[in-house]
mmCIF file with all atom_site columns, C-alpha atoms in Angstrom:
data_model
loop_
_atom_site.group_PDB
_atom_site.id
_atom_site.type_symbol
_atom_site.label_atom_id
_atom_site.label_alt_id
_atom_site.label_comp_id
_atom_site.label_asym_id
_atom_site.label_entity_id
_atom_site.label_seq_id
_atom_site.pdbx_PDB_ins_code
_atom_site.Cartn_x
_atom_site.Cartn_y
_atom_site.Cartn_z
_atom_site.occupancy
_atom_site.B_iso_or_equiv
_atom_site.pdbx_formal_charge
_atom_site.auth_seq_id
_atom_site.auth_comp_id
_atom_site.auth_asym_id
_atom_site.auth_atom_id
_atom_site.pdbx_PDB_model_num
ATOM 1   C CA . UNK N 1 1   ? 0.031   0.004   -0.004 1.00 50.00 ? 132 UNK N CA 1
ATOM 2   C CA . UNK N 1 2   ? 1.443   3.406   -0.893 1.00 51.00 ? 133 UNK N CA 1
ATOM 3   C CA . UNK N 1 3   ? 0.899   6.534   1.019  1.00 52.00 ? 134 UNK N CA 1
ATOM 4   C CA . UNK N 1 4   ? 0.526   9.911   -0.288 1.00 52.00 ? 135 UNK N CA 1
ATOM 5   C CA . UNK N 1 5   ? 2.998   12.590  0.689  1.00 52.00 ? 136 UNK N CA 1
ATOM 6   C CA . UNK N 1 6   ? 2.868   13.524  4.393  1.00 52.00 ? 137 UNK N CA 1
ATOM 7   C CA . UNK N 1 7   ? 2.947   17.189  5.292  1.00 47.00 ? 138 UNK N CA 1
ATOM 8   C CA . UNK N 1 8   ? 5.158   18.374  8.057  1.00 50.00 ? 139 UNK N CA 1
ATOM 9   C CA . UNK N 1 9   ? 3.398   19.302  11.240 1.00 48.00 ? 140 UNK N CA 1
ATOM 10  C CA . UNK N 1 10  ? 3.904   22.995  10.745 1.00 48.00 ? 141 UNK N CA 1
ATOM 11  C CA . UNK N 1 11  ? 2.122   22.759  7.340  1.00 49.00 ? 142 UNK N CA 1
ATOM 12  C CA . UNK N 1 12  ? -1.068  20.775  8.527  1.00 46.00 ? 143 UNK N CA 1
ATOM 13  C CA . UNK N 1 13  ? -4.255  22.849  8.162  1.00 48.00 ? 144 UNK N CA 1
ATOM 14  C CA . UNK N 1 14  ? -5.105  24.539  11.509 1.00 50.00 ? 145 UNK N CA 1
ATOM 15  C CA . UNK N 1 15  ? -8.511  24.270  12.985 1.00 47.00 ? 146 UNK N CA 1
ATOM 16  C CA . UNK N 1 16  ? -10.224 27.603  12.960 1.00 48.00 ? 147 UNK N CA 1
ATOM 17  C CA . UNK N 1 17  ? -10.785 27.557  16.681 1.00 49.00 ? 148 UNK N CA 1
ATOM 18  C CA . UNK N 1 18  ? -14.476 26.622  16.175 1.00 50.00 ? 149 UNK N CA 1
ATOM 19  C CA . UNK N 1 19  ? -15.625 23.028  16.390 1.00 41.00 ? 150 UNK N CA 1
ATOM 20  C CA . UNK N 1 20  ? -18.582 22.085  14.276 1.00 46.00 ? 151 UNK N CA 1
ATOM 21  C CA . UNK N 1 21  ? -21.049 20.536  16.631 1.00 45.00 ? 152 UNK N CA 1
ATOM 22  C CA . UNK N 1 22  ? -24.194 19.271  15.031 1.00 46.00 ? 153 UNK N CA 1
ATOM 23  C CA . UNK N 1 23  ? -27.286 20.759  16.349 1.00 50.00 ? 154 UNK N CA 1
ATOM 24  C CA . UNK N 1 24  ? -29.787 18.369  17.657 1.00 47.00 ? 155 UNK N CA 1
ATOM 25  C CA . UNK N 1 25  ? -33.496 19.118  17.490 1.00 52.00 ? 156 UNK N CA 1
ATOM 26  C CA . UNK N 1 26  ? -34.864 20.293  20.693 1.00 59.00 ? 157 UNK N CA 1
ATOM 27  C CA . UNK N 1 27  ? -36.511 17.505  22.602 1.00 52.00 ? 158 UNK N CA 1
ATOM 28  C CA . UNK N 1 28  ? -39.767 18.239  24.377 1.00 57.00 ? 159 UNK N CA 1
ATOM 29  C CA . UNK N 1 29  ? -39.467 18.181  28.110 1.00 56.00 ? 160 UNK N CA 1
ATOM 30  C CA . UNK N 1 30  ? -41.643 15.459  29.684 1.00 55.00 ? 161 UNK N CA 1
ATOM 31  C CA . UNK N 1 31  ? -42.063 14.401  33.198 1.00 50.00 ? 162 UNK N CA 1
ATOM 32  C CA . UNK N 1 32  ? -40.442 11.067  34.118 1.00 48.00 ? 163 UNK N CA 1
ATOM 33  C CA . UNK N 1 33  ? -42.866 8.230   33.553 1.00 51.00 ? 164 UNK N CA 1
ATOM 34  C CA . UNK N 1 34  ? -44.950 7.373   36.570 1.00 55.00 ? 165 UNK N CA 1
ATOM 35  C CA . UNK N 1 35  ? -44.353 4.050   38.214 1.00 59.00 ? 166 UNK N CA 1
ATOM 36  C CA . UNK N 1 36  ? -46.771 1.336   37.445 1.00 78.00 ? 167 UNK N CA 1
ATOM 37  C CA . UNK N 1 37  ? -49.300 0.754   40.303 1.00 81.00 ? 168 UNK N CA 1
ATOM 38  C CA . UNK N 1 38  ? -47.952 -2.587  41.227 1.00 91.00 ? 169 UNK N CA 1
ATOM 39  C CA . UNK N 1 39  ? -44.367 -1.167  41.482 1.00 92.00 ? 170 UNK N CA 1
ATOM 40  C CA . UNK N 1 40  ? -45.689 1.486   43.850 1.00 91.00 ? 171 UNK N CA 1
ATOM 41  C CA . UNK N 1 41  ? -47.704 -1.161  45.823 1.00 94.00 ? 172 UNK N CA 1
ATOM 42  C CA . UNK N 1 42  ? -44.577 -3.358  45.999 1.00 95.00 ? 173 UNK N CA 1
ATOM 43  C CA . UNK N 1 43  ? -42.179 -0.501  47.176 1.00 94.00 ? 174 UNK N CA 1
ATOM 44  C CA . UNK N 1 44  ? -44.339 1.752   49.271 1.00 94.00 ? 175 UNK N CA 1
ATOM 45  C CA . UNK N 1 45  ? -43.710 1.809   53.120 1.00 96.00 ? 176 UNK N CA 1
ATOM 46  C CA . UNK N 1 46  ? -45.398 -1.202  54.745 1.00 96.00 ? 177 UNK N CA 1
ATOM 47  C CA . UNK N 1 47  ? -47.599 0.939   57.092 1.00 96.00 ? 178 UNK N CA 1
ATOM 48  C CA . UNK N 1 48  ? -48.815 2.980   54.079 1.00 95.00 ? 179 UNK N CA 1
ATOM 49  C CA . UNK N 1 49  ? -49.926 -0.097  52.079 1.00 96.00 ? 180 UNK N CA 1
ATOM 50  C CA . UNK N 1 50  ? -51.428 -1.738  55.075 1.00 96.00 ? 181 UNK N CA 1
ATOM 51  C CA . UNK N 1 51  ? -53.616 1.357   55.619 1.00 95.00 ? 182 UNK N CA 1
ATOM 52  C CA . UNK N 1 52  ? -54.606 1.269   51.918 1.00 94.00 ? 183 UNK N CA 1
ATOM 53  C CA . UNK N 1 53  ? -55.445 -2.472  52.105 1.00 96.00 ? 184 UNK N CA 1
ATOM 54  C CA . UNK N 1 54  ? -57.770 -1.894  55.079 1.00 96.00 ? 185 UNK N CA 1
ATOM 55  C CA . UNK N 1 55  ? -59.828 0.186   52.660 1.00 94.00 ? 186 UNK N CA 1
ATOM 56  C CA . UNK N 1 56  ? -60.373 -3.040  50.671 1.00 95.00 ? 187 UNK N CA 1
ATOM 57  C CA . UNK N 1 57  ? -61.090 -5.315  53.614 1.00 96.00 ? 188 UNK N CA 1
ATOM 58  C CA . UNK N 1 58  ? -61.067 -4.381  57.305 1.00 95.00 ? 189 UNK N CA 1
ATOM 59  C CA . UNK N 1 59  ? -59.006 -7.352  58.513 1.00 96.00 ? 190 UNK N CA 1
ATOM 60  C CA . UNK N 1 60  ? -55.645 -6.520  60.019 1.00 96.00 ? 191 UNK N CA 1
ATOM 61  C CA . UNK N 1 61  ? -54.420 -10.077 59.504 1.00 96.00 ? 192 UNK N CA 1
ATOM 62  C CA . UNK N 1 62  ? -55.440 -10.039 55.865 1.00 97.00 ? 193 UNK N CA 1
ATOM 63  C CA . UNK N 1 63  ? -53.722 -6.705  55.211 1.00 97.00 ? 194 UNK N CA 1
ATOM 64  C CA . UNK N 1 64  ? -50.602 -7.772  57.132 1.00 97.00 ? 195 UNK N CA 1
ATOM 65  C CA . UNK N 1 65  ? -50.295 -10.877 55.098 1.00 97.00 ? 196 UNK N CA 1
ATOM 66  C CA . UNK N 1 66  ? -50.561 -9.155  51.825 1.00 97.00 ? 197 UNK N CA 1
ATOM 67  C CA . UNK N 1 67  ? -47.869 -6.562  52.901 1.00 97.00 ? 198 UNK N CA 1
ATOM 68  C CA . UNK N 1 68  ? -45.583 -9.266  54.163 1.00 97.00 ? 199 UNK N CA 1
ATOM 69  C CA . UNK N 1 69  ? -45.513 -11.247 50.964 1.00 96.00 ? 200 UNK N CA 1
ATOM 70  C CA . UNK N 1 70  ? -44.525 -8.273  48.764 1.00 96.00 ? 201 UNK N CA 1
ATOM 71  C CA . UNK N 1 71  ? -43.111 -7.925  46.116 1.00 96.00 ? 202 UNK N CA 1
ATOM 72  C CA . UNK N 1 72  ? -45.642 -9.475  43.815 1.00 96.00 ? 203 UNK N CA 1
ATOM 73  C CA . UNK N 1 73  ? -44.287 -10.202 40.311 1.00 95.00 ? 204 UNK N CA 1
ATOM 74  C CA . UNK N 1 74  ? -47.623 -9.383  38.593 1.00 94.00 ? 205 UNK N CA 1
ATOM 75  C CA . UNK N 1 75  ? -51.300 -8.368  39.321 1.00 94.00 ? 206 UNK N CA 1
ATOM 76  C CA . UNK N 1 76  ? -52.436 -12.059 39.019 1.00 95.00 ? 207 UNK N CA 1
ATOM 77  C CA . UNK N 1 77  ? -49.956 -12.939 41.778 1.00 96.00 ? 208 UNK N CA 1
ATOM 78  C CA . UNK N 1 78  ? -51.284 -10.146 44.034 1.00 97.00 ? 209 UNK N CA 1
ATOM 79  C CA . UNK N 1 79  ? -54.951 -11.111 43.416 1.00 96.00 ? 210 UNK N CA 1
ATOM 80  C CA . UNK N 1 80  ? -54.235 -14.741 44.056 1.00 97.00 ? 211 UNK N CA 1
ATOM 81  C CA . UNK N 1 81  ? -52.617 -13.826 47.403 1.00 97.00 ? 212 UNK N CA 1
ATOM 82  C CA . UNK N 1 82  ? -55.600 -11.546 48.123 1.00 97.00 ? 213 UNK N CA 1
ATOM 83  C CA . UNK N 1 83  ? -57.878 -14.533 47.627 1.00 97.00 ? 214 UNK N CA 1
ATOM 84  C CA . UNK N 1 84  ? -55.776 -16.898 49.546 1.00 96.00 ? 215 UNK N CA 1
ATOM 85  C CA . UNK N 1 85  ? -55.513 -14.587 52.562 1.00 96.00 ? 216 UNK N CA 1
ATOM 86  C CA . UNK N 1 86  ? -59.317 -14.060 52.485 1.00 95.00 ? 217 UNK N CA 1
ATOM 87  C CA . UNK N 1 87  ? -59.972 -17.811 52.361 1.00 94.00 ? 218 UNK N CA 1
ATOM 88  C CA . UNK N 1 88  ? -57.818 -18.203 55.458 1.00 93.00 ? 219 UNK N CA 1
ATOM 89  C CA . UNK N 1 89  ? -59.696 -15.595 57.580 1.00 93.00 ? 220 UNK N CA 1
ATOM 90  C CA . UNK N 1 90  ? -60.414 -17.022 60.995 1.00 93.00 ? 221 UNK N CA 1
ATOM 91  C CA . UNK N 1 91  ? -63.986 -16.635 62.619 1.00 92.00 ? 222 UNK N CA 1
ATOM 92  C CA . UNK N 1 92  ? -62.471 -13.685 64.580 1.00 93.00 ? 223 UNK N CA 1
ATOM 93  C CA . UNK N 1 93  ? -60.876 -12.122 61.513 1.00 94.00 ? 224 UNK N CA 1
ATOM 94  C CA . UNK N 1 94  ? -64.179 -12.481 59.631 1.00 93.00 ? 225 UNK N CA 1
ATOM 95  C CA . UNK N 1 95  ? -66.084 -10.832 62.468 1.00 92.00 ? 226 UNK N CA 1
ATOM 96  C CA . UNK N 1 96  ? -63.542 -7.908  62.523 1.00 93.00 ? 227 UNK N CA 1
ATOM 97  C CA . UNK N 1 97  ? -64.139 -7.346  58.739 1.00 94.00 ? 228 UNK N CA 1
ATOM 98  C CA . UNK N 1 98  ? -67.861 -7.708  58.862 1.00 93.00 ? 229 UNK N CA 1
ATOM 99  C CA . UNK N 1 99  ? -68.087 -5.255  61.813 1.00 91.00 ? 230 UNK N CA 1
ATOM 100 C CA . UNK N 1 100 ? -66.415 -2.468  59.711 1.00 91.00 ? 231 UNK N CA 1
ATOM 101 C CA . UNK N 1 101 ? -68.235 -3.209  56.567 1.00 90.00 ? 232 UNK N CA 1
ATOM 102 C CA . UNK N 1 102 ? -70.752 -0.524  55.505 1.00 83.00 ? 233 UNK N CA 1
ATOM 103 C CA . UNK N 1 103 ? -74.186 -1.572  54.380 1.00 74.00 ? 234 UNK N CA 1
ATOM 104 C CA . UNK N 1 104 ? -74.762 -1.656  50.580 1.00 69.00 ? 235 UNK N CA 1
ATOM 105 C CA . UNK N 1 105 ? -76.117 1.651   49.300 1.00 69.00 ? 236 UNK N CA 1
ATOM 106 C CA . UNK N 1 106 ? -78.896 2.407   46.845 1.00 67.00 ? 237 UNK N CA 1
ATOM 107 C CA . UNK N 1 107 ? -78.604 4.840   43.965 1.00 65.00 ? 238 UNK N CA 1
ATOM 108 C CA . UNK N 1 108 ? -79.494 8.333   45.011 1.00 67.00 ? 239 UNK N CA 1
ATOM 109 C CA . UNK N 1 109 ? -82.584 8.341   42.741 1.00 67.00 ? 240 UNK N CA 1
ATOM 110 C CA . UNK N 1 110 ? -84.179 5.262   44.387 1.00 69.00 ? 241 UNK N CA 1
ATOM 111 C CA . UNK N 1 111 ? -87.677 5.836   45.557 1.00 73.00 ? 242 UNK N CA 1
ATOM 112 C CA . UNK N 1 112 ? -88.625 5.942   49.297 1.00 77.00 ? 243 UNK N CA 1
ATOM 113 C CA . UNK N 1 113 ? -90.288 2.598   49.357 1.00 80.00 ? 244 UNK N CA 1
ATOM 114 C CA . UNK N 1 114 ? -87.110 0.960   48.143 1.00 79.00 ? 245 UNK N CA 1
ATOM 115 C CA . UNK N 1 115 ? -85.172 2.511   51.109 1.00 77.00 ? 246 UNK N CA 1
ATOM 116 C CA . UNK N 1 116 ? -87.854 1.234   53.479 1.00 86.00 ? 247 UNK N CA 1
ATOM 117 C CA . UNK N 1 117 ? -87.749 -2.340  52.067 1.00 86.00 ? 248 UNK N CA 1
ATOM 118 C CA . UNK N 1 118 ? -84.015 -2.311  52.161 1.00 86.00 ? 249 UNK N CA 1
ATOM 119 C CA . UNK N 1 119 ? -83.893 -1.166  55.748 1.00 86.00 ? 250 UNK N CA 1
ATOM 120 C CA . UNK N 1 120 ? -86.437 -3.809  56.756 1.00 91.00 ? 251 UNK N CA 1
ATOM 121 C CA . UNK N 1 121 ? -84.430 -6.516  55.066 1.00 92.00 ? 252 UNK N CA 1
ATOM 122 C CA . UNK N 1 122 ? -81.276 -5.342  56.545 1.00 91.00 ? 253 UNK N CA 1
ATOM 123 C CA . UNK N 1 123 ? -82.821 -5.354  60.006 1.00 93.00 ? 254 UNK N CA 1
ATOM 124 C CA . UNK N 1 124 ? -83.979 -8.939  59.586 1.00 95.00 ? 255 UNK N CA 1
ATOM 125 C CA . UNK N 1 125 ? -80.707 -10.067 58.445 1.00 96.00 ? 256 UNK N CA 1
ATOM 126 C CA . UNK N 1 126 ? -78.699 -8.330  61.159 1.00 94.00 ? 257 UNK N CA 1
ATOM 127 C CA . UNK N 1 127 ? -81.132 -9.736  63.780 1.00 96.00 ? 258 UNK N CA 1
ATOM 128 C CA . UNK N 1 128 ? -80.565 -13.301 62.596 1.00 97.00 ? 259 UNK N CA 1
ATOM 129 C CA . UNK N 1 129 ? -76.836 -13.224 61.809 1.00 95.00 ? 260 UNK N CA 1
ATOM 130 C CA . UNK N 1 130 ? -75.486 -10.440 64.044 1.00 93.00 ? 261 UNK N CA 1
ATOM 131 C CA . UNK N 1 131 ? -73.659 -8.513  61.356 1.00 92.00 ? 262 UNK N CA 1
ATOM 132 C CA . UNK N 1 132 ? -74.308 -6.345  58.236 1.00 90.00 ? 263 UNK N CA 1
ATOM 133 C CA . UNK N 1 133 ? -75.238 -7.990  54.972 1.00 93.00 ? 264 UNK N CA 1
ATOM 134 C CA . UNK N 1 134 ? -72.450 -8.001  52.451 1.00 94.00 ? 265 UNK N CA 1
ATOM 135 C CA . UNK N 1 135 ? -72.744 -8.573  48.776 1.00 93.00 ? 266 UNK N CA 1
ATOM 136 C CA . UNK N 1 136 ? -70.455 -8.045  45.853 1.00 93.00 ? 267 UNK N CA 1
ATOM 137 C CA . UNK N 1 137 ? -72.367 -6.553  42.939 1.00 89.00 ? 268 UNK N CA 1
ATOM 138 C CA . UNK N 1 138 ? -69.649 -6.640  40.377 1.00 86.00 ? 269 UNK N CA 1
ATOM 139 C CA . UNK N 1 139 ? -71.157 -6.839  36.877 1.00 85.00 ? 270 UNK N CA 1
ATOM 140 C CA . UNK N 1 140 ? -74.589 -5.741  38.171 1.00 86.00 ? 271 UNK N CA 1
ATOM 141 C CA . UNK N 1 141 ? -75.844 -2.415  36.584 1.00 86.00 ? 272 UNK N CA 1
ATOM 142 C CA . UNK N 1 142 ? -76.880 0.359   39.078 1.00 79.00 ? 273 UNK N CA 1
ATOM 143 C CA . UNK N 1 143 ? -80.448 -0.058  37.897 1.00 80.00 ? 274 UNK N CA 1
ATOM 144 C CA . UNK N 1 144 ? -80.419 -3.770  39.044 1.00 86.00 ? 275 UNK N CA 1
ATOM 145 C CA . UNK N 1 145 ? -78.558 -3.019  42.230 1.00 84.00 ? 276 UNK N CA 1
ATOM 146 C CA . UNK N 1 146 ? -81.681 -2.840  44.481 1.00 85.00 ? 277 UNK N CA 1
ATOM 147 C CA . UNK N 1 147 ? -83.140 -6.021  43.143 1.00 86.00 ? 278 UNK N CA 1
ATOM 148 C CA . UNK N 1 148 ? -79.857 -7.786  43.592 1.00 88.00 ? 279 UNK N CA 1
ATOM 149 C CA . UNK N 1 149 ? -79.438 -6.678  47.180 1.00 90.00 ? 280 UNK N CA 1
ATOM 150 C CA . UNK N 1 150 ? -83.019 -7.514  48.116 1.00 90.00 ? 281 UNK N CA 1
ATOM 151 C CA . UNK N 1 151 ? -82.959 -10.883 46.391 1.00 93.00 ? 282 UNK N CA 1
ATOM 152 C CA . UNK N 1 152 ? -79.581 -11.661 48.107 1.00 94.00 ? 283 UNK N CA 1
ATOM 153 C CA . UNK N 1 153 ? -80.887 -10.787 51.529 1.00 95.00 ? 284 UNK N CA 1
ATOM 154 C CA . UNK N 1 154 ? -84.109 -12.703 51.086 1.00 93.00 ? 285 UNK N CA 1
ATOM 155 C CA . UNK N 1 155 ? -82.415 -15.817 49.796 1.00 96.00 ? 286 UNK N CA 1
ATOM 156 C CA . UNK N 1 156 ? -79.644 -15.756 52.351 1.00 97.00 ? 287 UNK N CA 1
ATOM 157 C CA . UNK N 1 157 ? -82.117 -15.388 55.303 1.00 97.00 ? 288 UNK N CA 1
ATOM 158 C CA . UNK N 1 158 ? -82.864 -19.032 54.637 1.00 97.00 ? 289 UNK N CA 1
ATOM 159 C CA . UNK N 1 159 ? -79.200 -20.002 55.580 1.00 97.00 ? 290 UNK N CA 1
ATOM 160 C CA . UNK N 1 160 ? -78.216 -21.214 58.946 1.00 96.00 ? 291 UNK N CA 1
ATOM 161 C CA . UNK N 1 161 ? -75.546 -19.149 60.602 1.00 95.00 ? 292 UNK N CA 1
ATOM 162 C CA . UNK N 1 162 ? -72.652 -21.433 59.712 1.00 94.00 ? 293 UNK N CA 1
ATOM 163 C CA . UNK N 1 163 ? -73.752 -21.546 55.921 1.00 96.00 ? 294 UNK N CA 1
ATOM 164 C CA . UNK N 1 164 ? -74.157 -17.695 56.051 1.00 96.00 ? 295 UNK N CA 1
ATOM 165 C CA . UNK N 1 165 ? -70.711 -17.198 57.504 1.00 93.00 ? 296 UNK N CA 1
ATOM 166 C CA . UNK N 1 166 ? -69.249 -19.175 54.476 1.00 95.00 ? 297 UNK N CA 1
ATOM 167 C CA . UNK N 1 167 ? -71.323 -17.076 52.164 1.00 96.00 ? 298 UNK N CA 1
ATOM 168 C CA . UNK N 1 168 ? -70.428 -13.766 53.841 1.00 95.00 ? 299 UNK N CA 1
ATOM 169 C CA . UNK N 1 169 ? -66.782 -14.734 53.786 1.00 95.00 ? 300 UNK N CA 1
ATOM 170 C CA . UNK N 1 170 ? -66.938 -15.380 50.020 1.00 96.00 ? 301 UNK N CA 1
ATOM 171 C CA . UNK N 1 171 ? -68.681 -12.097 49.389 1.00 96.00 ? 302 UNK N CA 1
ATOM 172 C CA . UNK N 1 172 ? -66.021 -10.174 51.398 1.00 95.00 ? 303 UNK N CA 1
ATOM 173 C CA . UNK N 1 173 ? -63.331 -11.943 49.392 1.00 96.00 ? 304 UNK N CA 1
ATOM 174 C CA . UNK N 1 174 ? -64.983 -10.884 46.198 1.00 96.00 ? 305 UNK N CA 1
ATOM 175 C CA . UNK N 1 175 ? -65.406 -7.249  47.513 1.00 95.00 ? 306 UNK N CA 1
ATOM 176 C CA . UNK N 1 176 ? -61.786 -7.186  48.648 1.00 96.00 ? 307 UNK N CA 1
ATOM 177 C CA . UNK N 1 177 ? -60.479 -8.331  45.283 1.00 96.00 ? 308 UNK N CA 1
ATOM 178 C CA . UNK N 1 178 ? -62.643 -5.834  43.447 1.00 94.00 ? 309 UNK N CA 1
ATOM 179 C CA . UNK N 1 179 ? -61.726 -2.956  45.804 1.00 94.00 ? 310 UNK N CA 1
ATOM 180 C CA . UNK N 1 180 ? -58.009 -3.749  45.482 1.00 95.00 ? 311 UNK N CA 1
ATOM 181 C CA . UNK N 1 181 ? -58.246 -3.815  41.620 1.00 93.00 ? 312 UNK N CA 1
ATOM 182 C CA . UNK N 1 182 ? -60.136 -0.518  41.834 1.00 91.00 ? 313 UNK N CA 1
ATOM 183 C CA . UNK N 1 183 ? -57.540 0.912   44.054 1.00 91.00 ? 314 UNK N CA 1
ATOM 184 C CA . UNK N 1 184 ? -54.725 -0.042  41.720 1.00 91.00 ? 315 UNK N CA 1
ATOM 185 C CA . UNK N 1 185 ? -56.837 1.257   38.705 1.00 85.00 ? 316 UNK N CA 1
ATOM 186 C CA . UNK N 1 186 ? -57.093 4.508   40.474 1.00 76.00 ? 317 UNK N CA 1
ATOM 187 C CA . UNK N 1 187 ? -53.327 4.608   41.003 1.00 57.00 ? 318 UNK N CA 1
ATOM 188 C CA . UNK N 1 188 ? -52.737 3.981   37.306 1.00 46.00 ? 319 UNK N CA 1
ATOM 189 C CA . UNK N 1 189 ? -54.507 1.025   35.869 1.00 38.00 ? 320 UNK N CA 1
ATOM 190 C CA . UNK N 1 190 ? -55.323 -2.404  36.609 1.00 42.00 ? 321 UNK N CA 1
ATOM 191 C CA . UNK N 1 191 ? -54.514 -5.174  34.157 1.00 39.00 ? 322 UNK N CA 1
ATOM 192 C CA . UNK N 1 192 ? -56.823 -5.089  31.299 1.00 33.00 ? 323 UNK N CA 1
ATOM 193 C CA . UNK N 1 193 ? -58.108 -8.625  31.915 1.00 32.00 ? 324 UNK N CA 1
ATOM 194 C CA . UNK N 1 194 ? -59.470 -7.675  35.403 1.00 31.00 ? 325 UNK N CA 1
#
């Protein structure tokens, strides 16, 4: 390979003192992406997550168990843990959760007779079982909520106390799962398949 003539150092072209730097197009400034809700759930302080979980189900044992098993790899794992912890509620845990559970509410535009019928049904239920009636109405339209609540109370009044404890525990589990998913959805989004 042959080389061309080399110039002595004193004859090399001198830079003009200005360096040509390519100009990059200005990038829009954006805020850093927010953390996915499950990441926030997994990394938030334990007491903060515990308090938030109590908004889903008022059982200290249930909430403590979900906090203690963090981090969860995905939403399905968290919801499976939610279900498992709810299935393992002792009678005392169930009583704690039921004592703090609000009564199902009617839409604001419900007529007065509906409120009277619901109040009477709730009173009969509480007199028999010693706790508020709980029902998960996921998938039920607001227009059908009253019928769903009244039908649920009437049919479950036929249960004996042990049968009703099992049914109430299942309804609490479903409510906790729905509320947890809603809480995560409010913090960002819940997985699209839930």
